[in-house]
Tab-separated table of C-alpha atoms and ligand atoms in Angstrom:
chain	number	residue	atom	x	y	z
A	1	UNK	CA	21.828	10.768	1.652
A	2	UNK	CA	21.455	13.922	-0.407
A	3	UNK	CA	21.419	17.131	1.601
A	4	UNK	CA	18.539	18.387	-0.559
A	5	UNK	CA	16.236	15.745	0.868
A	6	UNK	CA	14.128	17.378	3.595
A	7	UNK	CA	14.389	15.889	7.060
A	8	UNK	CA	11.104	14.054	6.804
A	9	UNK	CA	12.094	12.443	3.533
A	10	UNK	CA	15.161	10.751	4.971
A	11	UNK	CA	15.358	7.012	4.557
A	12	UNK	CA	13.234	5.721	7.371
A	13	UNK	CA	11.099	8.821	7.358
A	14	UNK	CA	9.179	7.789	4.290
A	15	UNK	CA	9.839	4.117	4.641
A	16	UNK	CA	6.856	1.998	3.754
A	17	UNK	CA	5.690	-0.865	5.874
A	18	UNK	CA	4.221	-3.296	3.348
A	19	UNK	CA	3.161	-6.604	4.816
A	20	UNK	CA	3.381	-5.464	8.396
A	21	UNK	CA	-0.142	-4.064	8.763
A	22	UNK	CA	-3.340	-6.119	8.898
A	23	UNK	CA	-6.990	-5.708	9.715
A	24	UNK	CA	-8.302	-7.866	12.516
A	25	UNK	CA	-11.775	-8.440	13.907
A	26	UNK	CA	-12.148	-6.723	17.264
A	27	UNK	CA	-14.388	-9.479	18.723
A	28	UNK	CA	-12.283	-11.503	21.210
A	29	UNK	CA	-14.007	-14.746	20.154
A	30	UNK	CA	-13.255	-14.148	16.455
A	31	UNK	CA	-10.035	-12.158	15.852
A	32	UNK	CA	-10.030	-13.202	12.179
A	33	UNK	CA	-7.322	-11.406	10.206
A	34	UNK	CA	-7.695	-9.761	6.826
A	35	UNK	CA	-5.369	-8.039	4.397
A	36	UNK	CA	-4.961	-4.317	5.022
A	37	UNK	CA	-6.164	-3.708	1.449
A	38	UNK	CA	-9.416	-5.693	1.775
A	39	UNK	CA	-12.386	-3.375	1.309
A	40	UNK	CA	-14.189	-4.211	4.531
A	41	UNK	CA	-16.048	-2.168	7.118
A	42	UNK	CA	-17.105	-5.010	9.434
A	43	UNK	CA	-15.904	-8.572	9.913
A	44	UNK	CA	-17.482	-10.766	7.187
A	45	UNK	CA	-17.586	-13.690	9.663
A	46	UNK	CA	-19.193	-12.169	12.740
A	47	UNK	CA	-20.034	-8.578	11.770
A	48	UNK	CA	-17.655	-7.300	14.477
A	49	UNK	CA	-15.722	-4.047	14.223
A	50	UNK	CA	-12.337	-4.136	12.513
A	51	UNK	CA	-9.090	-2.611	13.709
A	52	UNK	CA	-5.636	-2.154	12.209
A	53	UNK	CA	-2.740	-3.986	13.879
A	54	UNK	CA	0.956	-3.658	13.146
A	55	UNK	CA	4.371	-5.091	13.491
A	56	UNK	CA	6.386	-1.968	14.186
A	57	UNK	CA	9.822	-1.387	12.687
A	58	UNK	CA	11.664	-1.896	15.957
A	59	UNK	CA	12.712	1.692	16.531
A	60	UNK	CA	12.993	2.496	20.241
A	61	UNK	CA	10.733	4.949	22.070
A	62	UNK	CA	13.424	7.619	22.508
A	63	UNK	CA	14.330	7.473	18.804
A	64	UNK	CA	10.681	7.890	17.885
A	65	UNK	CA	10.211	10.854	20.220
A	66	UNK	CA	13.293	12.538	18.753
A	67	UNK	CA	12.130	11.852	15.190
A	68	UNK	CA	8.670	13.357	15.875
A	69	UNK	CA	10.234	16.420	17.484
A	70	UNK	CA	12.673	16.929	14.591
A	71	UNK	CA	9.862	16.809	12.102
A	72	UNK	CA	8.346	19.947	13.606
A	73	UNK	CA	11.277	21.790	11.994
A	74	UNK	CA	10.556	20.309	8.571
A	75	UNK	CA	8.414	21.931	5.888
A	76	UNK	CA	7.733	18.635	4.125
A	77	UNK	CA	3.949	18.148	3.832
A	78	UNK	CA	3.925	14.829	5.685
A	79	UNK	CA	5.999	16.198	8.540
A	80	UNK	CA	3.938	19.354	8.911
A	81	UNK	CA	0.730	17.317	9.266
A	82	UNK	CA	-0.144	16.691	12.921
A	83	UNK	CA	-1.284	13.220	11.868
A	84	UNK	CA	1.409	11.993	9.452
A	85	UNK	CA	4.205	13.362	11.655
A	86	UNK	CA	3.434	10.293	13.792
A	87	UNK	CA	3.262	7.894	10.843
A	88	UNK	CA	5.445	5.218	12.470
A	89	UNK	CA	2.586	4.774	14.966
A	90	UNK	CA	-0.067	4.287	12.258
A	91	UNK	CA	1.904	2.461	9.563
A	92	UNK	CA	-0.928	1.110	7.428
A	93	UNK	CA	0.207	2.636	4.105
A	94	UNK	CA	2.885	1.169	1.856
A	95	UNK	CA	3.220	4.322	-0.231
A	96	UNK	CA	2.874	7.829	1.159
A	97	UNK	CA	2.086	9.386	-2.229
A	98	UNK	CA	-1.535	8.395	-1.487
A	99	UNK	CA	-1.727	10.873	1.373
A	100	UNK	CA	-4.100	13.841	1.151
A	101	UNK	CA	-3.124	16.400	3.771
A	102	UNK	CA	-4.544	19.811	4.636
A	103	UNK	CA	-2.006	20.052	7.512
A	104	UNK	CA	-4.620	18.675	9.894
A	105	UNK	CA	-3.857	18.331	13.598
A	106	UNK	CA	-1.276	20.803	14.907
A	107	UNK	CA	-3.910	21.861	17.403
A	108	UNK	CA	-2.929	23.741	20.562
A	109	UNK	CA	-2.970	22.847	24.224
A	110	UNK	CA	-4.620	25.793	25.980
A	111	UNK	CA	-4.637	26.609	29.682
A	112	UNK	CA	-7.824	28.152	31.019
A	113	UNK	CA	-7.712	29.056	34.728
A	114	UNK	CA	-11.271	30.404	34.825
A	115	UNK	CA	-12.693	27.336	33.138
A	116	UNK	CA	-10.656	25.188	35.532
A	117	UNK	CA	-12.286	26.893	38.486
A	118	UNK	CA	-15.718	26.373	36.947
A	119	UNK	CA	-14.872	22.682	36.558
A	120	UNK	CA	-13.756	22.432	40.201
A	121	UNK	CA	-10.085	21.985	39.252
A	122	UNK	CA	-6.872	23.813	40.121
A	123	UNK	CA	-5.951	23.791	36.428
A	124	UNK	CA	-7.178	22.419	33.137
A	125	UNK	CA	-5.695	22.009	29.674
A	126	UNK	CA	-7.867	22.026	26.588
A	127	UNK	CA	-6.666	20.169	23.514
A	128	UNK	CA	-8.618	22.127	20.919
A	129	UNK	CA	-9.423	20.077	17.839
A	130	UNK	CA	-11.582	22.915	16.525
A	131	UNK	CA	-8.353	24.418	15.123
A	132	UNK	CA	-8.407	21.782	12.363
A	133	UNK	CA	-8.816	22.708	8.640
A	134	UNK	CA	-12.571	22.034	8.600
A	135	UNK	CA	-13.034	22.873	12.278
A	136	UNK	CA	-13.294	19.472	13.966
A	137	UNK	CA	-11.257	16.397	14.879
A	138	UNK	CA	-12.895	14.540	12.000
A	139	UNK	CA	-9.985	15.855	9.893
A	140	UNK	CA	-7.462	13.825	11.893
A	141	UNK	CA	-9.300	10.686	10.847
A	142	UNK	CA	-10.353	11.758	7.393
A	143	UNK	CA	-6.807	12.322	6.118
A	144	UNK	CA	-6.212	8.607	6.791
A	145	UNK	CA	-9.560	7.481	5.378
A	146	UNK	CA	-8.920	9.499	2.219
A	147	UNK	CA	-5.385	8.091	1.887
A	148	UNK	CA	-6.728	4.541	2.146
A	149	UNK	CA	-9.418	5.341	-0.451
A	150	UNK	CA	-6.731	6.559	-2.867
A	151	UNK	CA	-4.541	3.572	-2.175
A	152	UNK	CA	-7.515	1.345	-3.072
A	153	UNK	CA	-7.886	3.402	-6.257
A	154	UNK	CA	-11.384	4.551	-5.326
A	155	UNK	CA	-12.824	7.417	-7.356
A	156	UNK	CA	-15.712	8.067	-5.027
A	157	UNK	CA	-16.147	8.194	-1.266
A	158	UNK	CA	-19.405	8.374	0.687
A	159	UNK	CA	-20.822	8.876	4.151
A	160	UNK	CA	-24.210	9.202	5.805
A	161	UNK	CA	-24.007	12.323	7.953
A	162	UNK	CA	-25.276	15.873	8.186
A	163	UNK	CA	-22.510	17.164	10.404
A	164	UNK	CA	-18.762	17.419	10.760
A	165	UNK	CA	-18.070	14.105	9.036
A	166	UNK	CA	-19.574	15.347	5.769
A	167	UNK	CA	-17.727	18.660	5.981
A	168	UNK	CA	-14.431	16.888	6.530
A	169	UNK	CA	-14.984	14.152	3.957
A	170	UNK	CA	-16.021	16.701	1.346
A	171	UNK	CA	-12.809	18.678	1.878
A	172	UNK	CA	-10.444	15.690	1.793
A	173	UNK	CA	-12.192	14.141	-1.213
A	174	UNK	CA	-11.920	17.427	-3.101
A	175	UNK	CA	-8.272	17.883	-2.139
A	176	UNK	CA	-7.538	14.293	-3.175
A	177	UNK	CA	-9.358	14.403	-6.507
A	178	UNK	CA	-12.207	12.089	-5.514
A	179	UNK	CA	-15.934	12.609	-5.743
A	180	UNK	CA	-17.712	13.020	-2.391
A	181	UNK	CA	-21.222	11.611	-1.972
A	182	UNK	CA	-23.187	12.625	1.086
A	183	UNK	CA	-26.428	10.786	1.871
A	184	UNK	CA	-29.104	12.352	4.046
A	185	UNK	CA	-32.636	11.661	5.172
A	186	UNK	CA	-34.904	13.804	2.971
A	187	UNK	CA	-36.389	16.843	4.679
A	188	UNK	CA	-34.010	16.549	7.583
A	189	UNK	CA	-31.364	18.938	6.351
A	190	UNK	CA	-29.838	21.775	8.268
A	191	UNK	CA	-28.041	23.807	5.616
A	192	UNK	CA	-26.039	25.540	8.285
A	193	UNK	CA	-24.207	22.308	8.947
A	194	UNK	CA	-24.062	21.373	5.301
A	195	UNK	CA	-22.647	24.679	4.142
A	196	UNK	CA	-19.072	23.446	4.223
A	197	UNK	CA	-19.864	20.228	2.374
A	198	UNK	CA	-21.622	22.180	-0.366
A	199	UNK	CA	-18.755	24.654	-0.595
A	200	UNK	CA	-16.248	21.807	-0.959
A	201	UNK	CA	-18.324	20.479	-3.853
A	202	UNK	CA	-19.808	17.301	-2.374
A	203	UNK	CA	-22.706	15.708	-4.240
A	204	UNK	CA	-25.516	15.641	-1.690
A	205	UNK	CA	-28.320	13.101	-2.049
A	206	UNK	CA	-31.500	13.244	-0.005
A	207	UNK	CA	-33.167	9.871	0.417
A	208	UNK	CA	-36.750	9.122	1.474
A	209	UNK	CA	-35.699	6.950	4.427
A	210	UNK	CA	-34.320	7.141	7.952
A	211	UNK	CA	-30.646	7.108	8.937
A	212	UNK	CA	-30.349	3.330	9.425
A	213	UNK	CA	-32.179	2.534	6.192
A	214	UNK	CA	-29.892	4.899	4.315
A	215	UNK	CA	-26.804	3.314	5.826
A	216	UNK	CA	-28.015	-0.089	4.579
A	217	UNK	CA	-28.747	1.393	1.162
A	218	UNK	CA	-25.338	3.024	0.940
A	219	UNK	CA	-23.630	-0.256	1.796
A	220	UNK	CA	-25.387	-1.881	-1.180
A	221	UNK	CA	-24.461	1.027	-3.443
A	222	UNK	CA	-20.860	0.940	-2.233
A	223	UNK	CA	-20.611	-2.723	-3.308
A	224	UNK	CA	-22.357	-2.147	-6.642
A	225	UNK	CA	-20.504	0.995	-7.673
A	226	UNK	CA	-17.150	0.622	-5.955
A	227	UNK	CA	-17.680	3.551	-3.622
A	228	UNK	CA	-15.521	3.695	-0.501
A	229	UNK	CA	-17.416	4.283	2.754
A	230	UNK	CA	-15.967	6.761	5.219
A	231	UNK	CA	-18.560	6.352	7.958
A	232	UNK	CA	-17.766	5.986	11.635
A	233	UNK	CA	-16.912	2.271	11.489
A	234	UNK	CA	-14.069	2.860	8.997
A	235	UNK	CA	-10.981	1.537	10.838
A	236	UNK	CA	-8.578	3.970	9.138
A	237	UNK	CA	-10.360	7.017	10.515
A	238	UNK	CA	-9.730	5.595	13.993
A	239	UNK	CA	-6.017	5.261	13.134
A	240	UNK	CA	-5.857	8.948	12.212
A	241	UNK	CA	-7.664	10.047	15.358
A	242	UNK	CA	-5.001	8.292	17.444
A	243	UNK	CA	-2.708	11.175	16.516
A	244	UNK	CA	-4.721	13.502	18.790
A	245	UNK	CA	-3.282	11.625	21.771
A	246	UNK	CA	0.232	11.318	20.275
A	247	UNK	CA	0.355	15.037	19.564
A	248	UNK	CA	-0.987	15.885	23.034
A	249	UNK	CA	1.712	13.740	24.655
A	250	UNK	CA	4.423	15.154	22.380
A	251	UNK	CA	3.339	18.695	23.328
A	252	UNK	CA	3.634	17.751	27.009
A	253	UNK	CA	7.076	16.165	26.523
A	254	UNK	CA	5.336	12.797	26.991
A	255	UNK	CA	4.123	13.590	30.511
A	256	UNK	CA	0.950	11.564	30.967
A	257	UNK	CA	-2.063	13.440	32.371
A	258	UNK	CA	-4.205	11.873	35.088
A	259	UNK	CA	-7.362	12.183	33.000
A	260	UNK	CA	-8.364	12.613	29.372
A	261	UNK	CA	-11.958	13.817	29.065
A	262	UNK	CA	-13.959	13.801	25.822
A	263	UNK	CA	-17.547	13.843	24.575
A	264	UNK	CA	-19.048	10.563	23.321
A	265	UNK	CA	-21.338	10.142	20.303
A	266	UNK	CA	-20.565	7.225	18.009
A	267	UNK	CA	-17.550	6.602	20.279
A	268	UNK	CA	-14.978	6.429	17.498
A	269	UNK	CA	-12.832	9.016	19.223
A	270	UNK	CA	-12.966	7.162	22.552
A	271	UNK	CA	-11.842	4.024	20.702
A	272	UNK	CA	-9.033	5.891	18.962
A	273	UNK	CA	-7.745	7.554	22.154
A	274	UNK	CA	-7.720	4.281	24.072
A	275	UNK	CA	-5.929	2.437	21.270
A	276	UNK	CA	-3.364	5.228	20.908
A	277	UNK	CA	-2.584	5.296	24.614
A	278	UNK	CA	-2.290	1.517	24.907
A	279	UNK	CA	-0.038	1.337	21.875
A	280	UNK	CA	2.149	4.196	23.162
A	281	UNK	CA	2.488	2.342	26.450
A	282	UNK	CA	3.259	-0.987	24.763
A	283	UNK	CA	5.968	0.731	22.704
A	284	UNK	CA	7.507	2.139	25.906
A	285	UNK	CA	6.734	5.772	25.032
A	286	UNK	CA	4.699	6.277	28.214
A	287	UNK	CA	4.686	4.214	31.389
A	288	UNK	CA	1.056	4.527	32.460
A	289	UNK	CA	-2.371	5.161	30.971
A	290	UNK	CA	-4.418	8.260	31.755
A	291	UNK	CA	-7.972	7.520	32.869
A	292	UNK	CA	-10.520	8.217	30.142
A	293	UNK	CA	-13.781	9.991	31.021
A	294	UNK	CA	-16.478	9.922	28.333
A	295	UNK	CA	-19.274	12.477	28.657
A	296	UNK	CA	-22.637	12.040	26.931
A	297	UNK	CA	-25.632	14.333	26.638
A	298	UNK	CA	-28.424	12.991	28.865
A	299	UNK	CA	-30.862	12.870	25.927
A	300	UNK	CA	-28.515	10.655	23.918
A	301	UNK	CA	-26.726	8.587	26.519
A	302	UNK	CA	-26.958	4.857	25.689
A	303	UNK	CA	-23.301	4.313	26.581
A	304	UNK	CA	-23.709	6.026	29.940
A	305	UNK	CA	-26.744	3.884	30.721
A	306	UNK	CA	-24.932	0.740	29.718
A	307	UNK	CA	-21.994	1.700	31.920
A	308	UNK	CA	-24.127	2.583	34.896
A	309	UNK	CA	-26.467	-0.418	34.711
A	310	UNK	CA	-23.762	-2.874	33.702
A	311	UNK	CA	-26.219	-4.176	31.113
A	312	UNK	CA	-26.116	-4.650	27.342
A	313	UNK	CA	-26.238	-1.573	25.155
A	314	UNK	CA	-29.777	-0.459	24.501
A	315	UNK	CA	-30.115	1.945	21.612
A	316	UNK	CA	-31.995	5.183	22.253
A	317	UNK	CA	-34.595	5.372	19.486
A	318	UNK	CA	-35.090	9.125	19.604
A	319	UNK	CA	-31.835	10.721	20.727
A	320	UNK	CA	-32.330	14.378	21.604
A	321	UNK	CA	-29.758	17.033	22.319
A	322	UNK	CA	-28.842	20.462	20.972
A	323	UNK	CA	-25.265	19.176	20.891
A	324	UNK	CA	-25.973	17.644	17.482
A	325	UNK	CA	-22.487	16.165	17.042
A	326	UNK	CA	-23.270	13.722	19.858
A	327	UNK	CA	-26.929	13.166	19.038
A	328	UNK	CA	-26.398	9.438	18.462
A	329	UNK	CA	-28.807	6.774	19.723
A	330	UNK	CA	-26.981	3.636	18.574
A	331	UNK	CA	-23.221	4.248	18.817
A	332	UNK	CA	-21.326	2.156	16.281
A	333	UNK	CA	-18.073	1.808	18.207
A	334	UNK	CA	-19.356	0.957	21.679
A	335	UNK	CA	-17.541	-2.416	21.984
A	336	UNK	CA	-14.181	-0.753	21.372
A	337	UNK	CA	-15.021	2.227	23.585
A	338	UNK	CA	-16.146	-0.009	26.451
A	339	UNK	CA	-12.874	-1.894	26.258
A	340	UNK	CA	-10.896	1.358	26.365
A	341	UNK	CA	-12.809	2.912	29.256
A	342	UNK	CA	-12.413	-0.291	31.268
A	343	UNK	CA	-8.726	-0.717	30.419
A	344	UNK	CA	-7.956	2.856	31.471
A	345	UNK	CA	-9.966	2.545	34.704
A	346	UNK	CA	-12.118	5.325	33.279
A	347	UNK	CA	-15.686	6.492	33.759
A	348	UNK	CA	-18.754	7.495	31.737
A	349	UNK	CA	-20.903	10.444	32.796
A	350	UNK	CA	-23.921	12.255	31.398
A	351	UNK	CA	-24.823	15.960	31.516
A	352	UNK	CA	-27.989	17.985	30.943
A	353	UNK	CA	-28.632	20.537	28.202
A	354	UNK	CA	-28.398	23.356	30.766
A	355	UNK	CA	-25.047	22.054	32.018
A	356	UNK	CA	-23.675	21.866	28.465
A	357	UNK	CA	-24.882	25.383	27.626
A	358	UNK	CA	-23.371	26.969	30.750
A	359	UNK	CA	-20.067	25.119	30.401
A	360	UNK	CA	-19.908	26.242	26.783
A	361	UNK	CA	-20.355	29.875	27.804
A	362	UNK	CA	-17.548	29.467	30.341
A	363	UNK	CA	-15.214	28.086	27.672
A	364	UNK	CA	-16.185	31.062	25.532
A	365	UNK	CA	-15.398	33.522	28.313
A	366	UNK	CA	-11.953	32.006	28.618
A	367	UNK	CA	-11.391	33.334	25.096
A	368	UNK	CA	-11.410	29.821	23.686
A	369	UNK	CA	-14.903	28.843	22.541
A	370	UNK	CA	-16.124	25.535	21.107
A	371	UNK	CA	-19.199	23.885	19.646
A	372	UNK	CA	-21.877	22.527	22.014
A	373	UNK	CA	-20.800	18.858	21.967
A	374	UNK	CA	-17.282	19.864	23.021
A	375	UNK	CA	-18.565	21.678	26.100
A	376	UNK	CA	-19.951	18.422	27.480
A	377	UNK	CA	-16.359	17.860	28.643
A	378	UNK	CA	-16.253	20.794	31.075
A	379	UNK	CA	-19.832	20.113	32.206
A	380	UNK	CA	-18.853	16.504	32.913
A	381	UNK	CA	-15.679	17.531	34.731
A	382	UNK	CA	-17.718	19.829	36.989
A	383	UNK	CA	-19.943	16.884	37.900
A	384	UNK	CA	-17.069	14.464	38.372
A	385	UNK	CA	-15.041	16.792	40.626
A	386	UNK	CA	-18.182	17.486	42.623
A	387	UNK	CA	-18.709	13.752	43.097
A	388	UNK	CA	-15.049	13.291	44.103
A	389	UNK	CA	-14.298	11.055	41.107
A	390	UNK	CA	-11.800	13.531	39.648
A	391	UNK	CA	-9.503	15.064	42.243
A	392	UNK	CA	-9.310	18.861	42.414
A	393	UNK	CA	-5.524	18.726	41.990
A	394	UNK	CA	-5.667	16.283	39.062
A	395	UNK	CA	-3.850	16.966	35.804
A	396	UNK	CA	-6.745	16.978	33.318
A	397	UNK	CA	-6.708	17.276	29.532
A	398	UNK	CA	-10.163	17.960	28.067
A	399	UNK	CA	-10.550	17.555	24.317
A	400	UNK	CA	-12.609	20.260	22.631
A	401	UNK	CA	-13.815	18.518	19.502
A	402	UNK	CA	-15.212	21.330	17.331
A	403	UNK	CA	-14.894	25.020	16.477
A	404	UNK	CA	-17.014	27.762	18.071
A	405	UNK	CA	-18.324	28.862	14.637
A	406	UNK	CA	-19.874	25.477	13.858
A	407	UNK	CA	-23.121	26.457	15.582
A	408	UNK	CA	-23.651	30.209	15.785
A	409	UNK	CA	-27.430	29.870	16.024
A	410	UNK	CA	-27.017	28.100	19.362
A	411	UNK	CA	-24.702	30.852	20.635
A	412	UNK	CA	-26.993	33.703	19.659
A	413	UNK	CA	-30.008	32.031	21.216
A	414	UNK	CA	-28.173	31.256	24.446
A	415	UNK	CA	-26.983	34.806	24.938
A	416	UNK	CA	-30.385	36.293	24.119
A	417	UNK	CA	-32.225	33.856	26.381
A	418	UNK	CA	-34.037	32.112	23.521
A	419	UNK	CA	-32.398	28.702	23.671
A	420	UNK	CA	-34.783	25.796	24.110
A	421	UNK	CA	-33.806	22.193	24.754
A	422	UNK	CA	-35.669	19.444	22.876
A	423	UNK	CA	-39.180	19.147	24.257
A	424	UNK	CA	-39.435	22.921	24.641
A	425	UNK	CA	-37.555	23.113	27.940
A	426	UNK	CA	-36.124	26.583	28.296
A	427	UNK	CA	-32.382	26.919	28.849
A	428	UNK	CA	-31.502	29.690	31.290
A	429	UNK	CA	-29.006	32.172	29.975
A	430	UNK	CA	-26.924	32.020	33.173
A	431	UNK	CA	-23.833	33.514	31.580
A	432	UNK	CA	-25.606	35.486	28.857
A	433	UNK	CA	-24.037	38.434	27.094
A	434	UNK	CA	-26.456	40.498	25.027
A	435	UNK	CA	-25.775	43.328	22.681
A	436	UNK	CA	-27.164	46.674	23.826
A	437	UNK	CA	-29.063	49.129	21.619
A	438	UNK	CA	-27.850	52.701	22.170
A	439	UNK	CA	-28.730	56.089	20.718
A	440	UNK	CA	-26.291	57.878	18.410
A	441	UNK	CA	-25.214	60.141	21.256
A	442	UNK	CA	-21.641	60.239	22.596
A	443	UNK	CA	-22.651	61.725	25.947
A	444	UNK	CA	-25.218	59.090	26.700
A	445	UNK	CA	-22.952	56.237	25.551
A	446	UNK	CA	-20.096	57.644	27.620
A	447	UNK	CA	-22.464	57.854	30.583
A	448	UNK	CA	-23.416	54.205	30.138
A	449	UNK	CA	-19.838	53.016	29.835
A	450	UNK	CA	-18.585	54.947	32.813
B	501	PLP	C1	-18.112	13.598	15.777
B	501	PLP	C2	-18.063	14.544	16.911
B	501	PLP	C3	-18.201	14.138	18.242
B	501	PLP	C4	-18.478	12.728	18.611
B	501	PLP	O1	-17.375	11.875	18.412
B	501	PLP	P1	-17.559	10.292	18.373
B	501	PLP	O2	-16.261	9.780	17.870
B	501	PLP	O3	-18.692	10.021	17.421
B	501	PLP	O4	-17.892	9.853	19.758
B	501	PLP	C5	-18.097	15.077	19.238
B	501	PLP	N1	-17.896	16.380	18.958
B	501	PLP	C6	-17.767	16.810	17.687
B	501	PLP	C7	-17.581	18.271	17.438
B	501	PLP	C8	-17.842	15.916	16.622
B	501	PLP	O5	-17.731	16.374	15.372
B	502	ZN	ZN1	-15.244	-11.403	13.428
């Protein structure tokens, strides 16, 4: 081995895994297998969700942990990505030159004693995915989705989304030399959320139809024009999002927390976390599973209702919440997420708009900050400790999914007591912090500040 080869480029470090990865239908009654390079988003037989499965290369858990730790010292692009550092645990590529990385992941674990107290806990750790290149965990998944698109020789990628998915896809497409197409319902655009996608050069198409109709349309176009779809059901995005759990465990020297708490929208992240934790356990890297708690906004809580009633999933036709990243009425990945919550002995909870807003302000006051959807975690924890489901002394990791600057309008309105929930319900500014108008007069300002 040449000494000029960086650590991450050692034989084994860049080793491909051709023939050892497959796609398989998630439905227990189907489980049909497909080639990893088949362009599929759902099972052609039963329409079930697809997942990637692997035959790993046989390296032991301690070797893997050492390898991941060593890579933190390497400046090689793959090693300095918080996703590709863990590539032996998501070995779907046969050639790593397809990778597009913006050094995603590498997000901190943050202690927040004041937020812990608010949540009814002795301590809490936030895993803050808002530190990602485009400000949300979507980057962890998108680096994998973009790599798969390049491997399939796709020139264009598309998604239907107005939020963090479009921002992330636009960035990774641009960085990887692909054209990004974003489809939106006409007249339903919030340019605040689209600003990043526009800046990254995505072609944005407004269609005279609703979200579901557009998704159907885009599927037809994808077939006709050879466009690769990077929507929520894309199984490679889920593979990338697994790294959030691997990195969290690595940062804790593989000590397993009692609980992992996250917000639930389309439930792709819940699916990814559960898969990651099961796979880490099966590989002997951890010896138990943390319990997963999924928190939904009460106005968009079909998964919570399903969990509580023990019934089939009933889509919410008009989901409403100011936490727009989880404003999802018909979550794509619910079968996977249900499996993961059950397997981990987890729970599903829902929280009100007021609870989200106050928890968000508390996370802000801890000097951390996050977007509204992320704050559902702390709001949910407060409820779950109150109900005795989560123990006060529990070791809890809450995943903050998006950056505080994603929704500044919400912040300003909250602190100036102008925030209204859908339906015109006023949100109380319980932890508000307004600016104060003062005269240009040192004496009077000094008096005020005394
Ligand atoms: C996408 C997103 C969510 C929801 O994640 P799902 O995987 O759809 O459940 C939550 N918070 C933020 C900030 C997001 O961007
Ligand atoms: Zn199937």
